[in-house]
Coordinates of C-alpha atoms (C1' of nucleotides) in Angstrom, one line a residue:
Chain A
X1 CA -7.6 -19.9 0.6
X2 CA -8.8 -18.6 -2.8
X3 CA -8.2 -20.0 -6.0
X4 CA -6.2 -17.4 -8.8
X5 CA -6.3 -18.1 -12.2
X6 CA -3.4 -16.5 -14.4
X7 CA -5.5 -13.2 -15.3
X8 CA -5.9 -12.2 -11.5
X9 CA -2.0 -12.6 -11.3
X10 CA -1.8 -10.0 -13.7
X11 CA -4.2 -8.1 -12.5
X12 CA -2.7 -7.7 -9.4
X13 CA 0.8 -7.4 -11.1
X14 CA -0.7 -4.4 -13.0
X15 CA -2.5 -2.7 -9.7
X16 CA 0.9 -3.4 -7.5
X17 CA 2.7 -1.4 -10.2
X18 CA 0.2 1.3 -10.3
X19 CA -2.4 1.5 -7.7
X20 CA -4.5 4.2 -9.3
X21 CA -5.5 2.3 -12.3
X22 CA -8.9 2.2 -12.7
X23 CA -10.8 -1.0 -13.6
X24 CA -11.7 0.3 -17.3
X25 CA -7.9 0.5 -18.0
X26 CA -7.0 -2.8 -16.0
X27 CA -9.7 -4.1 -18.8
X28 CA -7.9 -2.4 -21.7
X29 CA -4.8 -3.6 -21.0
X30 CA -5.7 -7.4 -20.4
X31 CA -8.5 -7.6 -22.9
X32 CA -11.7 -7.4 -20.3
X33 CA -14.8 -5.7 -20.3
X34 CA -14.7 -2.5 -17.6
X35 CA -17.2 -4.3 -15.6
X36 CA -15.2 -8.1 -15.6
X37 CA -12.5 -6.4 -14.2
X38 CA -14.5 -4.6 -11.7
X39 CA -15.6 -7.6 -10.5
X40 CA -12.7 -9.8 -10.1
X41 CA -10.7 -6.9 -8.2
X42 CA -13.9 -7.1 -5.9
X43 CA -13.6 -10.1 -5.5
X44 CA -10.1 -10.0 -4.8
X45 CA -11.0 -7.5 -2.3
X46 CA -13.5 -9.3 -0.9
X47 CA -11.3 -12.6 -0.2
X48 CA -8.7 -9.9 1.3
X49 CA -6.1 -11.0 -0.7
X50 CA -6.0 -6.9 -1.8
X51 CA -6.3 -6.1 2.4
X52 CA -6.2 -2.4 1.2
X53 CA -4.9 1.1 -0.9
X54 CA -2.4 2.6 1.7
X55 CA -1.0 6.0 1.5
X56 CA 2.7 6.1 1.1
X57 CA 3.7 9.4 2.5
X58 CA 6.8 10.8 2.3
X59 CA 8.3 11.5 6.1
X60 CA 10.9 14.0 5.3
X61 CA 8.6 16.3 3.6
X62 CA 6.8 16.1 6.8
X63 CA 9.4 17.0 8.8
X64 CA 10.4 13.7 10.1
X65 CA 13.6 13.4 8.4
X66 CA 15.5 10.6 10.8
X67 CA 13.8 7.0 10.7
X68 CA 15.5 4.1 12.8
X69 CA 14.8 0.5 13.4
X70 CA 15.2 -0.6 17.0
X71 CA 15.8 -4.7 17.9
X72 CA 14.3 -5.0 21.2
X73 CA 14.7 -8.3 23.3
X74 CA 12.4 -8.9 25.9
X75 CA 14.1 -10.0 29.8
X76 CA 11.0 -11.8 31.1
X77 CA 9.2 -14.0 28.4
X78 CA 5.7 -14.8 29.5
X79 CA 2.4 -14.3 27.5
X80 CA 1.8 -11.5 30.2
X81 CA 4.8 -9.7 29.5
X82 CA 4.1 -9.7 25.4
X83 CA 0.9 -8.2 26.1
X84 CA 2.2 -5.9 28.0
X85 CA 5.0 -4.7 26.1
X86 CA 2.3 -4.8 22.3
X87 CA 0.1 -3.0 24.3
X88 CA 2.7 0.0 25.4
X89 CA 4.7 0.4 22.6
X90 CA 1.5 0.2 20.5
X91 CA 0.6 3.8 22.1
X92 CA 4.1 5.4 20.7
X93 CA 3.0 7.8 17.7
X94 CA 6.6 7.9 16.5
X95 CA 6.4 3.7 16.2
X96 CA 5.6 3.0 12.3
X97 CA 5.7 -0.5 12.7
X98 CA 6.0 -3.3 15.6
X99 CA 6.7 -6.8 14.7
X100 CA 6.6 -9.9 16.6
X101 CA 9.9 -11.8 15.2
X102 CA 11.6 -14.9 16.0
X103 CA 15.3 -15.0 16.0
X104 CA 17.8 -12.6 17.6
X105 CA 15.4 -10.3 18.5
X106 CA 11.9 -10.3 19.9
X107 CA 10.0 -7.1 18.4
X108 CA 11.4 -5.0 15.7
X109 CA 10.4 -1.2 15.1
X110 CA 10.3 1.1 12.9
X111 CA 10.9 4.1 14.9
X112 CA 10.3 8.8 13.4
X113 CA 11.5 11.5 14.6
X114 CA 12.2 14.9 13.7
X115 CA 16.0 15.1 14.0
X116 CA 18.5 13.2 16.5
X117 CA 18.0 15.2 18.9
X118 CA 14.2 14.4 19.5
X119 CA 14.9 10.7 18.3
X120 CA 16.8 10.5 21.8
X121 CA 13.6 12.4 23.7
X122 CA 11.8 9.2 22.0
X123 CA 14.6 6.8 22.9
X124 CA 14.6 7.6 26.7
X125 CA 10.8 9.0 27.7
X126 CA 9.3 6.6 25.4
X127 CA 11.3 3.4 24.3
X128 CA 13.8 3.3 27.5
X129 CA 10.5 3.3 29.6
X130 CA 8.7 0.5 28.0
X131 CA 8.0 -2.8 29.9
X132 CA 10.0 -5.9 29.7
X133 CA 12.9 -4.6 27.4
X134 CA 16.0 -6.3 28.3
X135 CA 18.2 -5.0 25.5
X136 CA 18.2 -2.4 22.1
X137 CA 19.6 -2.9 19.2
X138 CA 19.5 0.1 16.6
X139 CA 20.0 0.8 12.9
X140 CA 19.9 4.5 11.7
X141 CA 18.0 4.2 8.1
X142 CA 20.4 5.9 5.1
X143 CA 18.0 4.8 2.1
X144 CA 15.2 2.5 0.9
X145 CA 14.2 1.0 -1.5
X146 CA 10.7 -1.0 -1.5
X147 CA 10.4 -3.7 -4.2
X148 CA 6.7 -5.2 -5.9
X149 CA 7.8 -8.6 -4.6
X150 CA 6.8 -11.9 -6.1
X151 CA 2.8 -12.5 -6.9
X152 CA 2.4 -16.0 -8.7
Chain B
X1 CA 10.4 22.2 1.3
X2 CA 6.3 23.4 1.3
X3 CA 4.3 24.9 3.9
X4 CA 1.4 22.3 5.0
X5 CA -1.0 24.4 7.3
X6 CA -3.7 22.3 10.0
X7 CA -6.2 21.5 6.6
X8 CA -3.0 19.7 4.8
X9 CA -2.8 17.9 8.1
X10 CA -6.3 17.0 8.4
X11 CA -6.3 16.5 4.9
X12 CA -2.9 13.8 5.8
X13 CA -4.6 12.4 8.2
X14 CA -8.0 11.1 6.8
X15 CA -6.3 9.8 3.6
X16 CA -4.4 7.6 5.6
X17 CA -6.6 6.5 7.8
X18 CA -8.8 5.7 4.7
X19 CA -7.0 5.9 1.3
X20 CA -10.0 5.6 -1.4
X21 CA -11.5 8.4 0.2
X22 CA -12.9 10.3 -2.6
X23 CA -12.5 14.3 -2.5
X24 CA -15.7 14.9 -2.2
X25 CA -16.2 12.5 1.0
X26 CA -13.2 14.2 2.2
X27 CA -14.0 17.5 1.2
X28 CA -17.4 16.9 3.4
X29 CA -15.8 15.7 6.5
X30 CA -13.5 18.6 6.7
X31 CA -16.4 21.7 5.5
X32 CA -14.7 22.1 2.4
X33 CA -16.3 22.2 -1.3
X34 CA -15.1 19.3 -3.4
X35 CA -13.0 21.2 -6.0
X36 CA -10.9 22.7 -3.3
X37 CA -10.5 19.3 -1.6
X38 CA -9.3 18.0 -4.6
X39 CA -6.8 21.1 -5.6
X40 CA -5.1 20.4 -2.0
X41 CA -4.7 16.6 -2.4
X42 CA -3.2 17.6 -6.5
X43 CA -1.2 20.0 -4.6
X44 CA 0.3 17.5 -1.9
X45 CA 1.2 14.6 -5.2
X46 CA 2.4 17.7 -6.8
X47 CA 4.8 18.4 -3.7
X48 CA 5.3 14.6 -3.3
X49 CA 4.0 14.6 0.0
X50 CA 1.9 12.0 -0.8
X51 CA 4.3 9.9 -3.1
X52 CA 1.8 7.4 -4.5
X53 CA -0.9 5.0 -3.4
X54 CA 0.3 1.5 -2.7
X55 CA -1.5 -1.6 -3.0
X56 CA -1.3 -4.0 0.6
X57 CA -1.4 -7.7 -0.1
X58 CA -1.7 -10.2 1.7
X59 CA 1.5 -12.5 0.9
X60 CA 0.4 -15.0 2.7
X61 CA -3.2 -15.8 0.4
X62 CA -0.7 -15.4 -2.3
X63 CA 1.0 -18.9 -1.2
X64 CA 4.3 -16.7 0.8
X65 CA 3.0 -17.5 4.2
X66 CA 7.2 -17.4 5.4
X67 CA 8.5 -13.3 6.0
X68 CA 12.1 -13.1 6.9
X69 CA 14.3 -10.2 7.9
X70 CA 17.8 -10.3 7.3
X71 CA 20.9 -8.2 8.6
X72 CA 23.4 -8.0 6.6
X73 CA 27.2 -6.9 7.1
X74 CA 29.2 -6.4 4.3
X75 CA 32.8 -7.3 3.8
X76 CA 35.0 -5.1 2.0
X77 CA 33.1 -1.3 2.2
X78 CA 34.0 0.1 -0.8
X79 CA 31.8 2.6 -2.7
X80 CA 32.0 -0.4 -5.6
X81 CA 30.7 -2.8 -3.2
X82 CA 27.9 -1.4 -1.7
X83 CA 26.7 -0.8 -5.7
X84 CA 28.0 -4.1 -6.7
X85 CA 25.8 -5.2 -3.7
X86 CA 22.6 -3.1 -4.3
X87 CA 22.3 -4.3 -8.3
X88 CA 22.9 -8.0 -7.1
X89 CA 20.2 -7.6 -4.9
X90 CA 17.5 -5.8 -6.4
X91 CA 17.8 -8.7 -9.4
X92 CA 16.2 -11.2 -6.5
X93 CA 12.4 -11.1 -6.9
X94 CA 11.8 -12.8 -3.3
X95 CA 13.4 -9.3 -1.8
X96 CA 11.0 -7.3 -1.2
X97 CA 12.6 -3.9 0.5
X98 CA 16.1 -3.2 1.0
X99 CA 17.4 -0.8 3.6
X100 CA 20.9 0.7 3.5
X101 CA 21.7 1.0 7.1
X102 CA 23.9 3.1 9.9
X103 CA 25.0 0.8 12.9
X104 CA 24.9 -2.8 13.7
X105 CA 24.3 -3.7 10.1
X106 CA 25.1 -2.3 6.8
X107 CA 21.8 -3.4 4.9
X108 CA 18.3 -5.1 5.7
X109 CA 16.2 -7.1 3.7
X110 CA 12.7 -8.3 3.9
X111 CA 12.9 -11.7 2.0
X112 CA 9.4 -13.8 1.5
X113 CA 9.3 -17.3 0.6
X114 CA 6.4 -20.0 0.0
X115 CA 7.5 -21.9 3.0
X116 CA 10.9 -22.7 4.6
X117 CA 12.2 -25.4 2.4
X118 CA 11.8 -22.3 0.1
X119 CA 13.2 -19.9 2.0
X120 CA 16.5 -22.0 2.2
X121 CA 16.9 -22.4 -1.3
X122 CA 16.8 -18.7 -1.6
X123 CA 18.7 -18.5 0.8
X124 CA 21.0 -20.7 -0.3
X125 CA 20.8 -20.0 -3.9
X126 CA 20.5 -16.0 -4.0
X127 CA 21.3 -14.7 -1.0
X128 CA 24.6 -16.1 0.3
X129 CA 26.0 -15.4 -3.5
X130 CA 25.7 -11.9 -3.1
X131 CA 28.8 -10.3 -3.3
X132 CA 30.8 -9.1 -0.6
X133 CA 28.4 -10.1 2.4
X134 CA 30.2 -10.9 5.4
X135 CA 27.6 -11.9 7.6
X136 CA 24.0 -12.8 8.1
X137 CA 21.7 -12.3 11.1
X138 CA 17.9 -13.9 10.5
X139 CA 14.6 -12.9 12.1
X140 CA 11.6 -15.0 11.4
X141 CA 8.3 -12.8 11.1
X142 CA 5.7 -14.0 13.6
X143 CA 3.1 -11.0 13.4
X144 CA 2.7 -7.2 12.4
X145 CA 1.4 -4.0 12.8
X146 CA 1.7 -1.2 11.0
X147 CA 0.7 2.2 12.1
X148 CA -0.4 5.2 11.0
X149 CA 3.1 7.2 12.3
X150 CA 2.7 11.1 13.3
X151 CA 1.8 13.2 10.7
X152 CA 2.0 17.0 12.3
Chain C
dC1 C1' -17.6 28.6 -5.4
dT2 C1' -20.5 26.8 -9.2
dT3 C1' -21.1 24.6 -13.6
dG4 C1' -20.5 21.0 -16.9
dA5 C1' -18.4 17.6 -19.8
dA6 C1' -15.9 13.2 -19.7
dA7 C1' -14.7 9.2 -17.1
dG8 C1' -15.2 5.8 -13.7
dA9 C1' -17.9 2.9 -10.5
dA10 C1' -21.2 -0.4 -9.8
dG11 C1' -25.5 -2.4 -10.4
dA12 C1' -29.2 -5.2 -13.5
dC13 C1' -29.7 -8.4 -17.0
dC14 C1' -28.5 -11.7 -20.8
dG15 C1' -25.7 -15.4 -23.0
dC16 C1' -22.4 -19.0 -23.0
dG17 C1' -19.6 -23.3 -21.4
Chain D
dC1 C1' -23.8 -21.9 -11.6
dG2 C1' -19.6 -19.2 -12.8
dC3 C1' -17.8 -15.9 -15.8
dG4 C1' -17.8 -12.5 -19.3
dG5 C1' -20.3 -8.9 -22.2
dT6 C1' -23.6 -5.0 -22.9
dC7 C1' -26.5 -1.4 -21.2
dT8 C1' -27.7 1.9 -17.7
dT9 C1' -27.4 5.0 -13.8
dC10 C1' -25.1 7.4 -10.4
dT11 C1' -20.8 9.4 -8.7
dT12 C1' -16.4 11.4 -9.3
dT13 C1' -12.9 13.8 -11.6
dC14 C1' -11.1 17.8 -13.3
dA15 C1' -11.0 21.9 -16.2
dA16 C1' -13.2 26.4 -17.0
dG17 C1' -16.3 30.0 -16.1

DNA sequence: CTTGAAAGAAGACCGCG
DNA sequence: CGCGGTCTTCTTTCAAG
């Protein structure tokens, strides 16, 4: 755990907003030198509470124009069978995301594909075929909208 | 629609891999002079290929060490209610994406909260006042991954 | 592709509480 | 010592030749 004072809040406030801000006019706008504010989003970076600058790409544009999310529960629950399934579905290009969840489901993923049709090449040579899955659940994405979230 | 040939994809590729390349890094790896890496990556932003670069925190050195999913069904599907519902929920700072959904559910949220006494009160508080929700499913976030996804 | 001017990154060093 | 400020150097950006 790292201790942040008010002006990394709004430093990292200011870089959520706008990723591509460069430290000289993080400084400018909070009344630091280009250097001070060099330093503390080093810092920041350096206690990983910035874990990285990701590259949001737009899908469609690449030609992956239907994205679904897939509830998958798993039949036999030992640590074997976890490791198996992380392992498998972690070899899926068309699998965005894979999260360990606790509740109704077991794993949730974020699932590409070009069209329907070669979602349901994905759904039954890939997904169907993975190990351990005892039942789907799945949600066709219509639109999204990602939020900066709270910081302080 | 644009035409991305294998250098856009190579291009796609290494900037996601690593997003503070610089275009002359890049521009090295793939045998190309920097000015004409940088036209192609202008040229993808331009295109909106590459919507923006987003900052990855880690919410949990940021004291929200509690990530929930929630499904949500909505009541009464009028066109007025699934507005009412999307400005009623994009006013609740602890919701961090919402996606309008096809199938089991009609939205999903990513909600974070300091801890789970928190979580309930948002719960409690902002989420179960929204208008017009019908039901709730909850998954508790245990662990992620997030991959690259297919690019060509 | 090459050049070149302006901006940004990132280090060394000093002063203050 | 921690933190900010100035100065300085190297790299990167980005437009123009």
């Amino acid at each position: 755990m790292i201790a942040l004072d008010e002006i990394d809040r709004a430093i990292l406030r200011a870089m959520v907003a706008d990723a591509d801000l460069s430290a000289g006019a993080l400084g400018r706008r909070l009344g630091l030198s280009q250097p001070a504010a060099w330093r503390r989003l080093k810092r920041l970076r350096a206690a990983s509470v910035i874990r990285a600058a990701r590259l949001d790409l737009d899908a469609e544009k690449l030609g992956f124009g239907v994205t679904v999310f897939l509830g998958v529960k798993i039949g036999t629950k030992g640590q074997a069978a976890l490791g198996d399934f992380e392992r498998a579905v972690s070899a899926i290009p068309e699998v965005q995301t894979v999260e360990h969840v606790l509740g109704m489901y077991d794993y949730r993923l974020r699932v590409v594909a070009r069209d329907l049709p070669d979602f349901e090449r994905v759904l039954r040579r890939r997904i169907m075929t993975l190990p351990g899955v005892a039942s789907l659940d799945a949600n066709v994405l219509l639109s999204e909208e990602r939020r900066p979230g709270p910081i302080g």
